[in-house]
Tab-separated table of C-alpha atoms and ligand atoms in Angstrom:
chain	number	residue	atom	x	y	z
Q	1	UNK	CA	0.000	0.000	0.000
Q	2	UNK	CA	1.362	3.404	-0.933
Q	3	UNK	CA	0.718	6.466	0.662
Q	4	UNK	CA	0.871	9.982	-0.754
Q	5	UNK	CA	2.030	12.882	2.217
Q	6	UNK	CA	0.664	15.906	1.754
Q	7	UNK	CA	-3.165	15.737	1.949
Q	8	UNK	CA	-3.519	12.173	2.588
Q	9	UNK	CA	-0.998	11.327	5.104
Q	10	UNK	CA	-1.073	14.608	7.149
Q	11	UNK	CA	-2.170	17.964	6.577
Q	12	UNK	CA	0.285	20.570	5.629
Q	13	UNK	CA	-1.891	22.716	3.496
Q	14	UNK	CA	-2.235	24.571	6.776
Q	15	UNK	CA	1.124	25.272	7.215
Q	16	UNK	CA	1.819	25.867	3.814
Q	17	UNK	CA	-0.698	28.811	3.979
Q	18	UNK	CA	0.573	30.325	6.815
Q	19	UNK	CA	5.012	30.217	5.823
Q	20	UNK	CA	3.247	31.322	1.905
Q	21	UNK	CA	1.649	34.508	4.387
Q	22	UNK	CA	4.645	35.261	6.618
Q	23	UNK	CA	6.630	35.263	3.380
Q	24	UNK	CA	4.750	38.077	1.487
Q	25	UNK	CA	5.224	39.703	4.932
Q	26	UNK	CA	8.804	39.304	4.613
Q	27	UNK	CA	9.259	40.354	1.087
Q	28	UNK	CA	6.963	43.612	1.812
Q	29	UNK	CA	4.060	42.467	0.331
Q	30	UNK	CA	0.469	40.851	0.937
Q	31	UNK	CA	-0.636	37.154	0.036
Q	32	UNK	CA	-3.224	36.801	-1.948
Q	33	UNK	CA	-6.097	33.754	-3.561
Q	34	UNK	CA	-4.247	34.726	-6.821
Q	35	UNK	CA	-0.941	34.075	-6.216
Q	36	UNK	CA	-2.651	30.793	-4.375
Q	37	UNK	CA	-3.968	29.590	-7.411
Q	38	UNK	CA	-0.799	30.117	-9.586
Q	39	UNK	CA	1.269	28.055	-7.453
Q	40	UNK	CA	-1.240	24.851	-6.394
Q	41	UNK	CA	0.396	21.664	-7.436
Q	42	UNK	CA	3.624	23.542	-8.481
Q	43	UNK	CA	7.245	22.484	-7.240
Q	44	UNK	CA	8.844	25.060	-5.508
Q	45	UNK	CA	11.722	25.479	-8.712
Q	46	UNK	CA	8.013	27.210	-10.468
Q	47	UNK	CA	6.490	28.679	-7.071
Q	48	UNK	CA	9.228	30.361	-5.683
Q	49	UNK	CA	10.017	32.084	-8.947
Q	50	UNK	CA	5.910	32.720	-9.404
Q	51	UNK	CA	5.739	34.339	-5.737
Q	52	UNK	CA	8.280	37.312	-6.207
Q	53	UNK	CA	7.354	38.080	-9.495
Q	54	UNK	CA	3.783	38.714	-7.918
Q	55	UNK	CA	4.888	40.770	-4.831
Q	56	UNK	CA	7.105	42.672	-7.777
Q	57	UNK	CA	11.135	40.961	-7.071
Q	58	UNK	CA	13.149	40.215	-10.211
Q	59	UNK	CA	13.625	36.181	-9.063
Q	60	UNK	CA	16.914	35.737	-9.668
Q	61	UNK	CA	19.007	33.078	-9.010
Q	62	UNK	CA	20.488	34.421	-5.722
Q	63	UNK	CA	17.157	35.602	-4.638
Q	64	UNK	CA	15.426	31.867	-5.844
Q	65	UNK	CA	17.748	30.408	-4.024
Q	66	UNK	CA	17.646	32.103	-0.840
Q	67	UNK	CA	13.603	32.673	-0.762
Q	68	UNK	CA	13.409	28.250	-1.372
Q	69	UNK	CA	16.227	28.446	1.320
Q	70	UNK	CA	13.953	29.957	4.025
Q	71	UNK	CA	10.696	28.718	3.106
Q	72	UNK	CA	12.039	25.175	3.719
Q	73	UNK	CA	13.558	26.072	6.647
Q	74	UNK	CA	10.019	27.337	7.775
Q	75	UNK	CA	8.441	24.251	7.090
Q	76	UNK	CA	10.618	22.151	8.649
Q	77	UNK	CA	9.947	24.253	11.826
Q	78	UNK	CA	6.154	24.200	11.226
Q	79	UNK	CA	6.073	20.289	10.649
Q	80	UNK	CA	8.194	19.844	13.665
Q	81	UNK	CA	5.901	21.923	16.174
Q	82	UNK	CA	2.072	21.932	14.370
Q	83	UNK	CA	1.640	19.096	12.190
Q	84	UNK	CA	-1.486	17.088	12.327
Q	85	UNK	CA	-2.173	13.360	10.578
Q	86	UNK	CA	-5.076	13.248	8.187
Q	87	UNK	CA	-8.092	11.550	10.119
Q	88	UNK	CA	-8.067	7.337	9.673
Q	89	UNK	CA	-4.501	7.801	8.439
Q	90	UNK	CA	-2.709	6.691	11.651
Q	91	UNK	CA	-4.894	3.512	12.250
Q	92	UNK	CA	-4.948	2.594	8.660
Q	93	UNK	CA	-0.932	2.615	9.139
Q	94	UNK	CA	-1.335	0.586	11.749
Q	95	UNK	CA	-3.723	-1.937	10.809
Q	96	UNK	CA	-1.219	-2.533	7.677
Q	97	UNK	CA	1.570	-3.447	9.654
Q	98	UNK	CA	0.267	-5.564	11.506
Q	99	UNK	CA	-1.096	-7.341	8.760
Q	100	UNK	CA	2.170	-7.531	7.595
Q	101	UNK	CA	1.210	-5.444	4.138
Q	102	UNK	CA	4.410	-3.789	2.885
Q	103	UNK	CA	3.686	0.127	3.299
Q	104	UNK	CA	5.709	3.180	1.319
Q	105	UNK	CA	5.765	7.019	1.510
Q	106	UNK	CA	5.795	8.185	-2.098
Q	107	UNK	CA	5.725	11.518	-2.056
Q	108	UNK	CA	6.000	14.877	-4.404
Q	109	UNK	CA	7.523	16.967	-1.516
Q	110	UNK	CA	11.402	17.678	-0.421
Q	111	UNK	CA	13.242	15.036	1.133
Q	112	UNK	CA	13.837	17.734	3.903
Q	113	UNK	CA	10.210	17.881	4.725
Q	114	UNK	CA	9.265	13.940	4.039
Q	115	UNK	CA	12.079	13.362	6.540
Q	116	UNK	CA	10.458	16.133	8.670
Q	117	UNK	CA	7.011	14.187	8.352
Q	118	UNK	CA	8.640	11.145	9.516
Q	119	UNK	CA	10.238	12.622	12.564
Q	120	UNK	CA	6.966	14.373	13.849
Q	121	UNK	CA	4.625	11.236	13.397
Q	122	UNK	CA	6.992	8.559	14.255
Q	123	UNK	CA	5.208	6.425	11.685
Q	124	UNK	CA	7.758	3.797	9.930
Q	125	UNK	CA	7.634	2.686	6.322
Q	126	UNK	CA	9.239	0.042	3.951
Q	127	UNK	CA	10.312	2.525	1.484
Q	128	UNK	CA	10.407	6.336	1.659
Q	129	UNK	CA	10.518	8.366	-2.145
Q	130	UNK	CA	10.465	12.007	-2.260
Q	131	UNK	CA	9.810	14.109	-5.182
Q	132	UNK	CA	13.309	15.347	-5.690
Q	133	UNK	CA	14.750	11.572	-5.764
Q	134	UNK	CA	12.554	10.745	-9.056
Q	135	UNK	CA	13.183	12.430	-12.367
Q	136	UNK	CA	9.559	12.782	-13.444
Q	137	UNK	CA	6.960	13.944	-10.811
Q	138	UNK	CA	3.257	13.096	-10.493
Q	139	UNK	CA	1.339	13.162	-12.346
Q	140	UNK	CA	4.016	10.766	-14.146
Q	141	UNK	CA	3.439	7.296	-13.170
Q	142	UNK	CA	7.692	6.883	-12.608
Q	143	UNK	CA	7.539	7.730	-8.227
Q	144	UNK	CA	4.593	4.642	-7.989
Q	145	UNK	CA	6.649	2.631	-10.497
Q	146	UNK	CA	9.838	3.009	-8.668
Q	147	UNK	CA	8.357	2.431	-5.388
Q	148	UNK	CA	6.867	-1.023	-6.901
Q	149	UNK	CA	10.067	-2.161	-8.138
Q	150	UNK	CA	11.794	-1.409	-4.851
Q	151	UNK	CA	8.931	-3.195	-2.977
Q	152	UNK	CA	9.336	-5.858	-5.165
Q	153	UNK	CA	5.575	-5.706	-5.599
Q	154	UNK	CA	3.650	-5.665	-8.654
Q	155	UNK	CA	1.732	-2.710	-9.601
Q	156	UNK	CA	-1.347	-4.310	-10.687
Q	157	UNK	CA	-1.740	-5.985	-6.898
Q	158	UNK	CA	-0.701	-2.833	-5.119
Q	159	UNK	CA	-2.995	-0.141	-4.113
Q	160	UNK	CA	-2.121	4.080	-3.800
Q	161	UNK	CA	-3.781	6.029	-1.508
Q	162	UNK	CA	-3.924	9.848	-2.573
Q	163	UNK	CA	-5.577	12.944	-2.064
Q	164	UNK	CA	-5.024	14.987	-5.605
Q	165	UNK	CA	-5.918	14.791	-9.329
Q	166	UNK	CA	-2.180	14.498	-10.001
Q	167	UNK	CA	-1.602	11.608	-7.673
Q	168	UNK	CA	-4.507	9.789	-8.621
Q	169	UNK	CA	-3.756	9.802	-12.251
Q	170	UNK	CA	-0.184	8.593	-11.526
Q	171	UNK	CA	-1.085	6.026	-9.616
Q	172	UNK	CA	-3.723	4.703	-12.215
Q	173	UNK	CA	-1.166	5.183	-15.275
Q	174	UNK	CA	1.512	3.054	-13.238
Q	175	UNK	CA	-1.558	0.325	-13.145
Q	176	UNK	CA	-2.106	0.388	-9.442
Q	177	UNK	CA	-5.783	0.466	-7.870
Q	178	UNK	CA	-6.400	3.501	-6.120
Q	179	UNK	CA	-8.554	4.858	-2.962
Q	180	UNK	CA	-9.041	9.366	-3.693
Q	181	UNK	CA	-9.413	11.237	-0.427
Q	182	UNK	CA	-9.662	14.094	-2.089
Q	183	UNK	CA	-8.289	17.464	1.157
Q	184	UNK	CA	-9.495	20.191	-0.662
Q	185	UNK	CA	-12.997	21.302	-1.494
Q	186	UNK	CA	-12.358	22.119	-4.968
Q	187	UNK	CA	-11.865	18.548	-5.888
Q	188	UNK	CA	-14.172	15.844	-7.114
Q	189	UNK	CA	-13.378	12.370	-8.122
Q	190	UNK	CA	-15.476	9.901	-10.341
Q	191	UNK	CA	-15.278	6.057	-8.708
Q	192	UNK	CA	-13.771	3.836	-11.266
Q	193	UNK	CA	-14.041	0.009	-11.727
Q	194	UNK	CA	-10.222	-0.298	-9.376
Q	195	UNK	CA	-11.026	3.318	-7.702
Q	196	UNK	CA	-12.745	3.581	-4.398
Q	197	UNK	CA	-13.738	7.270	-3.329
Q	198	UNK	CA	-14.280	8.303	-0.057
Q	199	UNK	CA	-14.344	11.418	2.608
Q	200	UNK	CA	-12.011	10.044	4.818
Q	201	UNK	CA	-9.116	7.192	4.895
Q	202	UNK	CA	-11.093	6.136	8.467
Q	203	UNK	CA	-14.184	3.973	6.121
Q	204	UNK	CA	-11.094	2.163	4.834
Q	205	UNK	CA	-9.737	-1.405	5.722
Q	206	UNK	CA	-6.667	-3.651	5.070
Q	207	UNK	CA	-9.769	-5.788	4.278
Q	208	UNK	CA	-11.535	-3.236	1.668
Q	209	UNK	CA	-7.865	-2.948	0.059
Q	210	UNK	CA	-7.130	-6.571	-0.579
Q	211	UNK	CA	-10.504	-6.467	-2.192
Q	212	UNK	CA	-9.774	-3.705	-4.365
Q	213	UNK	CA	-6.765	-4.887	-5.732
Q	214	UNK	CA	-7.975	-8.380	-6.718
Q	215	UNK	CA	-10.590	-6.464	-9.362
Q	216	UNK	CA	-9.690	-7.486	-12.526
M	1	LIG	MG1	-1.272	14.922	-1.874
């Protein structure tokens, strides 16, 4: 079984929104829903850039660099003091190991902050892939592929748990059955013959799982 992080696993969104705040703070200028919506779903190489353009900084390299630099750092302190596990996500965990069902973090975020996520919940995990240690990101089916082949599992028996369009899709095009939590509001997902969507990871069973990746 392969967990996602952010959004399914815990909930940074939170945090996100309130380093994304102190930072137009810091570079003189105001957050705002628009400069939201131009970075959702964006790696921080596009985001960082995207942010002081809007709050009117010439982003270069030096600036990039140091801006990634402190928002990171942020995080890392957020995750460490604030962060909070996405309801059902814990027990799930927990009901997997002891079924003895191999479990891995696959995840689009740093290897600073999946590292950070790992310290703060204590939770343990087969494998561990974060979005800088893969060369194509989600939607890309390549970070549930790799994690597969590491596993030693194949795809077509192993099931991703996500909470985004992007994550869904690359679970389905690596040929894994997939349960969408979707976190945000704005998000909708269609069930599919080897997709189960629900509110909350807390209706789901190692049980439910095993059933959804036998479907043909
Ligand atoms: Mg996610």
């Amino acid at each position: 079984v392969l967990f996602d992080m952010d959004g399914l696993l815990v909930d940074t969104e939170p945090l996100w929104s309130l380093a994304e705040i102190e930072l137009a703070e810091h570079l003189g200028g105001a957050w705002t829903d628009a400069l939201k919506a131009a970075i959702v779903g964006t790696r921080l190489e596009v985001a960082v850039p995207t942010i002081l353009t809007g709050l009117g900084h010439l982003p270069t390299p030096e600036l990039v660099a140091e801006t990634t630099g402190r928002l990171l750092a942020r995080m890392v302190q957020l995750f460490a003091g604030e962060l909070l596990p996405r309801p059902g996500a814990v027990a799930l965990h927990t009901a997997l190991r002891a079924a003895g069902i191999p479990v891995a973090l696959v995840s689009s975020s740093y290897r600073v902050l999946v590292d950070a996520v790992l310290h703060r919940t204590g939770l343990a995990f087969d494998l561990t892939l974060a979005g800088d240690e893969v060369v194509r990101a989600k939607p890309d089916p390549e970070p549930y592929l790799a994690a597969c082949r590491v596993l030693g599992a194949e795809p077509a028996r192993a099931v991703v748990l996500e909470d985004s369009p992007a994550g869904v899709a690359s679970g389905e095009a690596a040929g894994c059955a997939v349960v969408a939590v979707p976190d945000l509001a704005a998000v909708r997902f269609d069930p599919a013959p080897r997709r189960l969507v629900v509110s909350s990871l807390a209706q789901i069973t190692p049980a439910q799982l095993r059933e959804l990746a036998a479907r043909p």
